[in-house]
Coordinates of C-alpha atoms in Angstrom, one line a residue:
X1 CA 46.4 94.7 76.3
X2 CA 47.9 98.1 77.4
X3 CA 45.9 101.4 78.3
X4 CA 46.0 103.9 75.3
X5 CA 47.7 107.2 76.5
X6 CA 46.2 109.7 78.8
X7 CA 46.3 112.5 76.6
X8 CA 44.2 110.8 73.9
X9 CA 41.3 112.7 72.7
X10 CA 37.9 111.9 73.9
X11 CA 37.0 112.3 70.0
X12 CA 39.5 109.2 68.9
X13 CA 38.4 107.2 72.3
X14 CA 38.4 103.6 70.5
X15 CA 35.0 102.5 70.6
X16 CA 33.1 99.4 69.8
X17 CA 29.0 99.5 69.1
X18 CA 27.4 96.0 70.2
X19 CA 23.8 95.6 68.4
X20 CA 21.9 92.7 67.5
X21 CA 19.3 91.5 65.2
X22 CA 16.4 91.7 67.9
X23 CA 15.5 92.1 71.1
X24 CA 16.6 89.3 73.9
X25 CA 19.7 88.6 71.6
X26 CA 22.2 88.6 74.8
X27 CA 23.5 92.5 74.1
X28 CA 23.6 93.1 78.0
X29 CA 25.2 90.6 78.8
X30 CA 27.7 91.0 76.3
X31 CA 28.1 94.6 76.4
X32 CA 28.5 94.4 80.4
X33 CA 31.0 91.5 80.2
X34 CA 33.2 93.4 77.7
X35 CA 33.3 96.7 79.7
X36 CA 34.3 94.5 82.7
X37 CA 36.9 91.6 80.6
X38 CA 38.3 95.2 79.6
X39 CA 38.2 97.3 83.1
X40 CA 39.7 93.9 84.7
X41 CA 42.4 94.2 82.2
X42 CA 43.3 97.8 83.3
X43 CA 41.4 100.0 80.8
X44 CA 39.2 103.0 81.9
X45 CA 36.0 101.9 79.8
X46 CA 33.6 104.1 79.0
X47 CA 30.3 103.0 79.0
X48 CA 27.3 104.3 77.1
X49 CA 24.0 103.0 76.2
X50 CA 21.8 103.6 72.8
X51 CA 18.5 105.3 73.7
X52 CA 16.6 106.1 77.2
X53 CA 16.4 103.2 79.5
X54 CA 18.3 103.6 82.5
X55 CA 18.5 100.2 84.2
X56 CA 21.1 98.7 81.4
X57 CA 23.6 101.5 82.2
X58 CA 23.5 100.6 86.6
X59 CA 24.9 97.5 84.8
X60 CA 27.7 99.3 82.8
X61 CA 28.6 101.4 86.1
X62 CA 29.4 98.5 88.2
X63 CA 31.3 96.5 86.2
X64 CA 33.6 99.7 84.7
X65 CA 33.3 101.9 87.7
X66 CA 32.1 104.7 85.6
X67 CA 28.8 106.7 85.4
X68 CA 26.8 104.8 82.4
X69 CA 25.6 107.4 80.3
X70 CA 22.6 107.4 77.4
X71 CA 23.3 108.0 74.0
X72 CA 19.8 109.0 71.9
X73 CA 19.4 110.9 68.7
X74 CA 15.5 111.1 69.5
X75 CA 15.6 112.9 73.4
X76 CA 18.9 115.1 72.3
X77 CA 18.8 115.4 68.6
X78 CA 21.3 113.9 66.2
X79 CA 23.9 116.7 66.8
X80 CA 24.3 115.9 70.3
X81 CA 25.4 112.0 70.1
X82 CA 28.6 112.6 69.3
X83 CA 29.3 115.5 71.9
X84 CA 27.5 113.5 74.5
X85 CA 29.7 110.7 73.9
X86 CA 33.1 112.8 74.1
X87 CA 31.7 114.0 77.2
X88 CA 31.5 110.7 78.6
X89 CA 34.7 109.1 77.1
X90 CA 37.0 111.9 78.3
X91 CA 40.3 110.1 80.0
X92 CA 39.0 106.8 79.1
X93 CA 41.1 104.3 76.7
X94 CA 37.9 102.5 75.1
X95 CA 34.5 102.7 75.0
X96 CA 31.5 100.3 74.5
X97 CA 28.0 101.0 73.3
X98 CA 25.2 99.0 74.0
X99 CA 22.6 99.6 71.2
X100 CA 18.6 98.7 71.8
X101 CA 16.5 96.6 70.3
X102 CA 17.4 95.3 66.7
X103 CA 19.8 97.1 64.9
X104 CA 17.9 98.8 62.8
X105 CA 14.7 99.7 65.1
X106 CA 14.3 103.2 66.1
X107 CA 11.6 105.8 66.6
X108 CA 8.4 104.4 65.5
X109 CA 8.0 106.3 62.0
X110 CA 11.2 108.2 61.8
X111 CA 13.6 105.7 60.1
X112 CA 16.6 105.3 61.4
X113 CA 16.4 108.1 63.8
X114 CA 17.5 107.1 67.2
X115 CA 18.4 103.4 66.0
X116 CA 21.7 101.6 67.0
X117 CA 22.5 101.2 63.6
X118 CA 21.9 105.5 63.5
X119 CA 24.1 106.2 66.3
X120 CA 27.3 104.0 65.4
X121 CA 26.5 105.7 62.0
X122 CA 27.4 109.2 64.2
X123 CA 29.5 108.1 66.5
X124 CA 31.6 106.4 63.1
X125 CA 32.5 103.6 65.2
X126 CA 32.1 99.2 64.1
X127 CA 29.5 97.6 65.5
X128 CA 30.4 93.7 67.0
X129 CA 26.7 91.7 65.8
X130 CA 25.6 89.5 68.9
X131 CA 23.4 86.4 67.4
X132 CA 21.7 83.6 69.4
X133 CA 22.6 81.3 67.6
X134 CA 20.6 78.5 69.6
X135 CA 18.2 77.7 67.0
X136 CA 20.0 77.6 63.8
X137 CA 23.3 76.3 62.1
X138 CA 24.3 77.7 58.6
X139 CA 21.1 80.1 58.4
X140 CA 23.4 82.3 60.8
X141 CA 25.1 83.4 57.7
X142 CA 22.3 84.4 55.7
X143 CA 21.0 86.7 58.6
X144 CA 24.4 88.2 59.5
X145 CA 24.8 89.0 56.0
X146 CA 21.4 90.7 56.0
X147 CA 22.0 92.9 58.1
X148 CA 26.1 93.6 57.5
X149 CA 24.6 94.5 54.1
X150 CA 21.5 96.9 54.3
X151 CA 23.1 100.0 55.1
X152 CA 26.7 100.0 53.7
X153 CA 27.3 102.7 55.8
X154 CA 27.4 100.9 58.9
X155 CA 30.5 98.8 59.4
X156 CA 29.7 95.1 61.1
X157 CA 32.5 93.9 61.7
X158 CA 32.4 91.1 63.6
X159 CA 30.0 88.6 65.4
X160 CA 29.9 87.3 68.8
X161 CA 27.5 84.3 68.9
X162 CA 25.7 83.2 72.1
X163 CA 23.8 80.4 73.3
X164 CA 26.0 78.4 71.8
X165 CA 24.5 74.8 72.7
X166 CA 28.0 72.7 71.8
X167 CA 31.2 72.1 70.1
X168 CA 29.7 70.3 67.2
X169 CA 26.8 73.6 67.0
X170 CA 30.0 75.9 67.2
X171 CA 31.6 74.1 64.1
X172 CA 28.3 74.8 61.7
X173 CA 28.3 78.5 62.6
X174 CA 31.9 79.0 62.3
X175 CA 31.8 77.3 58.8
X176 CA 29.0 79.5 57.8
X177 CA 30.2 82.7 58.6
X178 CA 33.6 81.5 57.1
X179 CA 31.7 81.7 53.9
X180 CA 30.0 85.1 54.6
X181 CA 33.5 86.7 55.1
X182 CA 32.2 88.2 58.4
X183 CA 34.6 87.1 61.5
X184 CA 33.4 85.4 64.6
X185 CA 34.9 87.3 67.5
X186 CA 33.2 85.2 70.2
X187 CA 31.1 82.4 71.5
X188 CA 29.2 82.1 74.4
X189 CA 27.4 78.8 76.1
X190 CA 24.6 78.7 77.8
X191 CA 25.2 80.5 81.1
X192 CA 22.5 80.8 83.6
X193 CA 24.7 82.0 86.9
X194 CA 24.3 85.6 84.1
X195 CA 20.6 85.8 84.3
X196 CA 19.9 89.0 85.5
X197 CA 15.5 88.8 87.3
X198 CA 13.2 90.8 85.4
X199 CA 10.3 92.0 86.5
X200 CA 7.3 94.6 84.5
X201 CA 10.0 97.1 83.4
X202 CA 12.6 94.9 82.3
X203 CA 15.7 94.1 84.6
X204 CA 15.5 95.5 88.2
X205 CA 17.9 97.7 88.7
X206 CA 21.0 97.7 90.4
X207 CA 20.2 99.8 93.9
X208 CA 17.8 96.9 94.5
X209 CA 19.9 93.6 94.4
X210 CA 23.3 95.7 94.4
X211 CA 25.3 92.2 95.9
X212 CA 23.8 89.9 93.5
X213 CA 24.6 92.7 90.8
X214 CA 27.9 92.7 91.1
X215 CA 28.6 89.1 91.3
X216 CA 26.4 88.7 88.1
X217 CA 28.1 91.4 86.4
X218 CA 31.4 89.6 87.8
X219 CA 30.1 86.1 85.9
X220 CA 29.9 88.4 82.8
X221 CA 33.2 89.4 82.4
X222 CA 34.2 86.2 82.9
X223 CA 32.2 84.7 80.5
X224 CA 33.2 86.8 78.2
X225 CA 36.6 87.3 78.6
X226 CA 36.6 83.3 78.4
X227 CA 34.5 83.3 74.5
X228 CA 35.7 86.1 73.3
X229 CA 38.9 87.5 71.7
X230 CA 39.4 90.4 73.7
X231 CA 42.9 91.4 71.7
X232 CA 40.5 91.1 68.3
X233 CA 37.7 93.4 69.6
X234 CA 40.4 95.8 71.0
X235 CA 42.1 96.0 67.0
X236 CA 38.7 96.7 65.9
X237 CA 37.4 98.7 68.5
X238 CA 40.8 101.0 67.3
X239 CA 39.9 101.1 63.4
X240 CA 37.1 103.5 64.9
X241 CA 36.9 107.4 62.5
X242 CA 37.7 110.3 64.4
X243 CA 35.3 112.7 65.4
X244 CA 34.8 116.3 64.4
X245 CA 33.4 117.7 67.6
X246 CA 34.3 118.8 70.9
X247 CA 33.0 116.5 74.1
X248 CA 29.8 118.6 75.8
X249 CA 30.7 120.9 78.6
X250 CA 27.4 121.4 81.3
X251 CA 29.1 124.8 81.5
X252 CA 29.5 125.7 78.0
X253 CA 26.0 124.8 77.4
X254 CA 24.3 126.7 79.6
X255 CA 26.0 129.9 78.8
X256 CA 24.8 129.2 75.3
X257 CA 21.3 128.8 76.5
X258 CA 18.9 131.1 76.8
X259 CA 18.6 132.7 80.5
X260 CA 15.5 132.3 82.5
X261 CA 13.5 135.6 82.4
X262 CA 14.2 137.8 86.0
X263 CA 12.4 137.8 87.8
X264 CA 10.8 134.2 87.6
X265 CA 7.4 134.9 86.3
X266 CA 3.9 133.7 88.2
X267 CA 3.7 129.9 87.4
X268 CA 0.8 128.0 86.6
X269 CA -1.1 129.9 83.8
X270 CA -2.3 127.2 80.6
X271 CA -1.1 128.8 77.8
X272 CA -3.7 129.6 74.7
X273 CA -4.7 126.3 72.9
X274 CA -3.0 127.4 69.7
X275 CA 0.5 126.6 71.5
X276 CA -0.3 123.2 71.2
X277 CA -3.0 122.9 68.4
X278 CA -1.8 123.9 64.9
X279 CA 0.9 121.9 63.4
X280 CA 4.2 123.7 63.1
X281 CA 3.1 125.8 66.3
X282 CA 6.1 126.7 68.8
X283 CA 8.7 125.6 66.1
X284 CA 10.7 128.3 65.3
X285 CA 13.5 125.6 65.9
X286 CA 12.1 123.2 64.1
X287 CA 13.8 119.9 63.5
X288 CA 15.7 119.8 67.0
X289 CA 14.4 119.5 70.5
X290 CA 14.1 123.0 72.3
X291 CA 12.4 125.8 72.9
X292 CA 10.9 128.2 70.4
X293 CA 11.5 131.1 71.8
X294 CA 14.2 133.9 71.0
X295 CA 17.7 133.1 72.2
X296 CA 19.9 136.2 73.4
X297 CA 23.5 135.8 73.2
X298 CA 25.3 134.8 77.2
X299 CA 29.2 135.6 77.3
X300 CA 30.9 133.9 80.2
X301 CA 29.9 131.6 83.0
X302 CA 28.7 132.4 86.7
X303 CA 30.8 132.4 89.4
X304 CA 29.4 129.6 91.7
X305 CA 32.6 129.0 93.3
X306 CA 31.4 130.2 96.6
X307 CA 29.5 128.0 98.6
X308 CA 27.3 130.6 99.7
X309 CA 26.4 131.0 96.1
X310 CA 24.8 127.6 95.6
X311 CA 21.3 126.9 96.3
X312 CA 20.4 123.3 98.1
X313 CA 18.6 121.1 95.3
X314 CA 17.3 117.8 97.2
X315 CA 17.7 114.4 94.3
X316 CA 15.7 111.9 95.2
X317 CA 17.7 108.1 95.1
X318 CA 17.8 105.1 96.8
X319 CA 15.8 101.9 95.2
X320 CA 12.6 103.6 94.5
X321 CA 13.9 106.0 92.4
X322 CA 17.1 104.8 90.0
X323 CA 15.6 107.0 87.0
X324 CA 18.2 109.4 86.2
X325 CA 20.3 111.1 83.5
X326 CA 24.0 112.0 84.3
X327 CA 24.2 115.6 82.6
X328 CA 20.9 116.7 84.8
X329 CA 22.9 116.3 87.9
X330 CA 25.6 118.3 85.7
X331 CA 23.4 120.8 84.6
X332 CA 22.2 121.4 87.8
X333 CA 25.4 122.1 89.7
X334 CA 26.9 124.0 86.2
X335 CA 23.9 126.7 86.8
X336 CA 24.6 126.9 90.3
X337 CA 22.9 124.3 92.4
X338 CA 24.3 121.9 95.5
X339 CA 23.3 119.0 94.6
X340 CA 22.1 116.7 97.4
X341 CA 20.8 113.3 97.3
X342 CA 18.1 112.0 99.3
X343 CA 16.1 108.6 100.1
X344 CA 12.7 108.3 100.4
X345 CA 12.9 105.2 102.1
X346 CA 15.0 106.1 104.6
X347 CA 15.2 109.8 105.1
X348 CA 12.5 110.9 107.1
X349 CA 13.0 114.7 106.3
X350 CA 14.5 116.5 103.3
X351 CA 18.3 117.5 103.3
X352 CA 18.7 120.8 105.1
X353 CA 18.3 123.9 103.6
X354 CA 16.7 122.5 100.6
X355 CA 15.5 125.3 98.1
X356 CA 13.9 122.6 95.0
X357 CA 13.1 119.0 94.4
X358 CA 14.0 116.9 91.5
X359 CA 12.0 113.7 91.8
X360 CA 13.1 111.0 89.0
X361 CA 11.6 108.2 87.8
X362 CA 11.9 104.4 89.3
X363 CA 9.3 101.9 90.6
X364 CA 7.4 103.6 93.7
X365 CA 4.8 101.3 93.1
X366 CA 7.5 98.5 94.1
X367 CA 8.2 99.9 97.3
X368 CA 4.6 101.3 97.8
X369 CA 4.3 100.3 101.4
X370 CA 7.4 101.6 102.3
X371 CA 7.1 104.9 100.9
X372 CA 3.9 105.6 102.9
X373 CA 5.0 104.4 106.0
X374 CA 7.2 107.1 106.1
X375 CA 5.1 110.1 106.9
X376 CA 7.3 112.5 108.0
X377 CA 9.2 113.1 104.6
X378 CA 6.1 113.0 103.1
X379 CA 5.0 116.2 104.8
X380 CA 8.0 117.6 104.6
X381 CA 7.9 117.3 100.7
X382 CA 4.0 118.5 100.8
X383 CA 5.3 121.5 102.8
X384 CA 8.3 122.3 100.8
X385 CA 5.2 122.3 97.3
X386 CA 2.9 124.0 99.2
X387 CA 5.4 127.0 100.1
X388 CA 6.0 127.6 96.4
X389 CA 9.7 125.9 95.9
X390 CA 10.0 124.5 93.0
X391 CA 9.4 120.8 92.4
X392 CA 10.1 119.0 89.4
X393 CA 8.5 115.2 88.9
X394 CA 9.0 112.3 86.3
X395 CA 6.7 109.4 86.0
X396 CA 7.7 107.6 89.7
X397 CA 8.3 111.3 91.0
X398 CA 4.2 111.9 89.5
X399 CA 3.0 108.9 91.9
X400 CA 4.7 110.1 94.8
X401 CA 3.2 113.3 94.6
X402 CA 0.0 111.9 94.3
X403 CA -2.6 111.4 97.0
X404 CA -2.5 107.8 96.7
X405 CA -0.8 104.9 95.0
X406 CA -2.1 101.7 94.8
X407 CA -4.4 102.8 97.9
X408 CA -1.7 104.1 100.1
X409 CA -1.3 107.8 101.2
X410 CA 1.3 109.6 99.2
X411 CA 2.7 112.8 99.5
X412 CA -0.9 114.5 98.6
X413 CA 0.6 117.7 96.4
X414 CA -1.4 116.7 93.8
X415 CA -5.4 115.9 93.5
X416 CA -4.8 112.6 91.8
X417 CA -4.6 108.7 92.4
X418 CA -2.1 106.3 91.1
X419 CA -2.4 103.0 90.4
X420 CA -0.8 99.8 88.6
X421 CA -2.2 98.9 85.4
X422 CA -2.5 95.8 82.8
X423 CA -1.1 98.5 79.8
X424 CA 2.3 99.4 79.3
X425 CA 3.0 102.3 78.2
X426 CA 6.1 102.7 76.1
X427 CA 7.3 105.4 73.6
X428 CA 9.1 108.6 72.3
X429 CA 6.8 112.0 73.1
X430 CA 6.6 115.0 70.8
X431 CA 5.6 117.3 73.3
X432 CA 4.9 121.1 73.8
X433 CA 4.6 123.0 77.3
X434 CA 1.1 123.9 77.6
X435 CA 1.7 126.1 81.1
X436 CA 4.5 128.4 82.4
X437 CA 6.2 126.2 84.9
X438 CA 9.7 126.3 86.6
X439 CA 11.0 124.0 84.2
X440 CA 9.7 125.8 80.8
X441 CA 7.9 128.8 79.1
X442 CA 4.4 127.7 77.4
X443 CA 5.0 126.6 74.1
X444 CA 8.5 125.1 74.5
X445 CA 9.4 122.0 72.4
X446 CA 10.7 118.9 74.0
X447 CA 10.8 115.0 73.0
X448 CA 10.4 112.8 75.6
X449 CA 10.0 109.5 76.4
X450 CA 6.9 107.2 78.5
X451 CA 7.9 103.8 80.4
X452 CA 5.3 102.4 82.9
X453 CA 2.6 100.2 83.7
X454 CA 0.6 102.6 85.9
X455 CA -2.3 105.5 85.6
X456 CA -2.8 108.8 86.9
X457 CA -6.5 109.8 87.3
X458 CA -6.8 112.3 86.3
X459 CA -3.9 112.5 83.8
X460 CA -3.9 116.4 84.2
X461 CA -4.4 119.0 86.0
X462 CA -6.5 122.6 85.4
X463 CA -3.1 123.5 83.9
X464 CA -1.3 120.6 81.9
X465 CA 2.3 119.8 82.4
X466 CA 2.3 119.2 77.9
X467 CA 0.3 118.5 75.2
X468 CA 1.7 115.6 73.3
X469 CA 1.7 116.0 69.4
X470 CA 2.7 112.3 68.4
X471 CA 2.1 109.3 68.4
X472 CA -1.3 111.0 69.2
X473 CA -2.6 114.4 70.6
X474 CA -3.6 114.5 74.1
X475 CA -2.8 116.6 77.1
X476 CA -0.8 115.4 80.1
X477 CA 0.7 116.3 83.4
X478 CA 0.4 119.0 86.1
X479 CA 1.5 122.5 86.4
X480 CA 0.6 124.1 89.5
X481 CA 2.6 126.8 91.6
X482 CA 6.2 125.3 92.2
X483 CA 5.4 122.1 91.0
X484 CA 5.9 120.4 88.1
X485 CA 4.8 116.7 87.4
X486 CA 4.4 114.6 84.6
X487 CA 4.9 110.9 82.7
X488 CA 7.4 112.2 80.4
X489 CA 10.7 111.6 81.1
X490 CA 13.1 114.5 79.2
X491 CA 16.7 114.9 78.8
X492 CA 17.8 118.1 79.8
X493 CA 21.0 118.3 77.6
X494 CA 18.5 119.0 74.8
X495 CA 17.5 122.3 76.8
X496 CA 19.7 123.1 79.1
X497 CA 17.8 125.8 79.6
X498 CA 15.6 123.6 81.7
X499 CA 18.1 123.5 84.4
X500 CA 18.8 126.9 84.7
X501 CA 15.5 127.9 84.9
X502 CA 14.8 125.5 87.8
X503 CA 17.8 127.0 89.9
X504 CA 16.7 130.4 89.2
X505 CA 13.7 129.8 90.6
X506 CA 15.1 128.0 93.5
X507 CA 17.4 131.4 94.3
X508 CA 13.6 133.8 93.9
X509 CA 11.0 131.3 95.7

């Protein structure tokens, strides 16, 4: 197994999509142990993940030494997966996807859109079917040819079985799938040294258990690299189509994206109700995720080169906050910002010099105690609102801000309390900006995405943050002078515009 030359184009990266039929089907653990049976081996793996969680891909980073990166038609829009993808395969020699949920499962009501099936459908790449096989014999060919069947236009080609309870179980399947003409590319025992804990989100994330991640993600690639045939997945991992697009450039788009108006306007105004009520309203761009209003040609990039140039924009990390997309941190520095990252737990006062505030999401309601023990960053972050500076907050970031969570002083920017719930709330947003704020003009289109188990009372402020269009309608979120906070979680490569509205407003405030 040798690495693929160096001047191979991101677009013909060989690339192998791992799905399964449902849900708790072993795709992490496969998808992990192949990227690191294949880093072991010498290869620069890229790895990617189907859709917007962001614990899977902490995973993907440790065992290929790589940022994990998110690949969803829903957030970004169809046209993006591919580009994305380039992006994030540039100088590697293979790449592995790890879809979400069943194969065919996507938005709620849309299809196929943002399924795994949808995106190995863009991306033209095989998809490798992981089956637990632990409760059946030859009914394994029946539902691998279900679902190698329904869409002719995705290419199974392969199957990786797991849970595996003996030889004499591994027999039956092999026989049956013999029959269905679809190879088996893998088996995989019963391994419990793989378990990964799990908590009300799903797996807990890497920053927190960072040893025992690594020497779980080690047991992975072993595991694999034992069941597997590596030098089979690695022929059809290169039977992958090309693709017809360039990899995305943080640069490129943002001179393609409409400027921030100058100066910065006064934020905080709610925008008419018609922004929001009537259907088709603020979708002069209908059909992708973006903003509605007009977009003026930009030639040429801005020279940031100078350190002088850059404006400080505090991140916050560390264990409490692991939320975070790669190409916001791009998109940041491409329009001009230095890029420093912070942790709440430790850090008693913001970086130096810090001109805005990005606050992710992650599980403050974890490390509750913690958090408010440490009052002097929490002043220092009430100051750095209350002077104007812009602030942007996502779902943990929302919390922090808060007055309280779970009954312990917070940062107090916003007149609100947080608390855990019995309710999980899960979905893709439809969502329209209902206020000028530094991240978006009223009226602006984004998709987003909601993923907690806690409540904001009240969910909005005197100016909302967005009104929601689907699943239902209902107003959410804060907008008020610097700050803006909300439950949606948004990916900024949709509207990179976004980020370069933030740093402007960082360089005027």
């Amino acid at each position: 197994m040798t690495s693929s030359s160096s001047s191979s184009s991101s677009s013909s990266v060989s690339r192998l999509v791992i799905a399964a039929p449902s849900s708790g089907s072993g795709k992490t653990t496969v998808a992990t142990g192949l990227m690191a049976a294949f880093a072991s081996r010498g290869l620069a793996v890229s790895p990617h993940k189907v859709g917007p969680d962001y614990i899977d891909p902490g995973y993907h980073a440790l065992a290929t030494g790589r940022v994990g990166r998110n690949l969803d038609a829903y957030l970004c829009g169809p046209g993006l997966v591919a580009p994305l993808f380039a992006h994030g395969a540039r100088g590697c020699d293979l790449a592995v996807v790890e879809g979400v949920m069943g194969m065919y499962d996507g938005a709620a009501g849309e299809g196929e859109l943002a399924s795994t099936a949808h995106v190995a459908k863009l991306l033209r790449a095989p998809v490798v079917l992981v089956v637990d096989a632990s409760s059946q014999s030859r009914s394994v060919a029946a539902l691998v040819h279900g679902f190698a069947s329904w869409d002719p236009e995705v290419r199974v080609g392969g199957v990786i079985l797991n849970k595996v309870a003996s030889d004499r179980h591994e027999v039956l399947l092999r026989e049956a799938l013999d029959a269905a003409g679809v190879p088996v590319l893998g088996v995989l025992r019963r391994a419990p040294q793989v378990d990964t804990p799990s908590r009300h989100l799903g797996l807990v994330p890497v920053a927190e258990r960072r040893a025992a991640a690594v020497e779980a993600v080690a047991a992975m690639g072993a595991q694999v690299a034992a069941g597997c045939d590596l030098e089979g997945l690695v022929a059809l991992a290169r039977s992958a189509g090309a693709l017809a697009c360039a990899g995305w450039d943080a640069g490129e788009a943002l001179a393609s994206s409409p400027p921030p108006p100058l100066p910065v306007p006064s934020l905080g105004a709610a925008s008419p109700d018609p922004r929001f009520g009537p259907e088709g309203a603020s979708s002069s761009n209908a059909g992708r995720a973006g903003s509605a209003g007009l977009r003026p040609q930009v030639t040429g990039r801005a020279d940031f080169t100078h350190p002088e140039s850059r404006v400080r924009v505090a991140v916050a990390g560390g264990p409490a906050f692991t939320f975070s997309y790669a190409e916001h941190t791009e998109l940041l520095s491409a329009a001009g910002a230095e890029v420093v990252v912070f942790d709440p737990l430790r850090d008693e006062q913001l970086p130096e010099g810090t001109r805005g505030l990005v606050i992710g999401g992650g599980f403050p309601e974890v490390y509750a105690a913690e958090l408010s023990a440490n009052e002097p960053l929490r002043k220092a972050v009430s100051a750095l609102a209350e002077s104007g500076a812009p602030v942007a907050a996502e779902c943990a970031g929302l919390l922090y801000l808060c007055r309280e969570l779970d009954g312990m002083p917070m940062c107090g920017v916003l007149d609100a309390t947080g608390g855990m719930s019995g309710r999980l709330t899960l979905g893709y947003r439809d969502a329209v900006a209902l206020s000028d704020s530094v991240l978006a003009v009223a009226g602006t289109r984004m998709r987003g995405h909601e993923f907690h188990r806690t409540v904001v009372e009240p969910g909005s402020g005197a100016a909302p943050a967005w009104g929601v269009r689907a699943p239902e309608r209902r107003v959410e979120g804060f907008v008020q002078q610097g700050v803006h906070a909300s439950y949606l979680h948004t990916h900024w490569a949709a509207e990179p515009g976004v980020a370069r509205r933030f740093v402007e407003r960082c360089r005027t405030s």
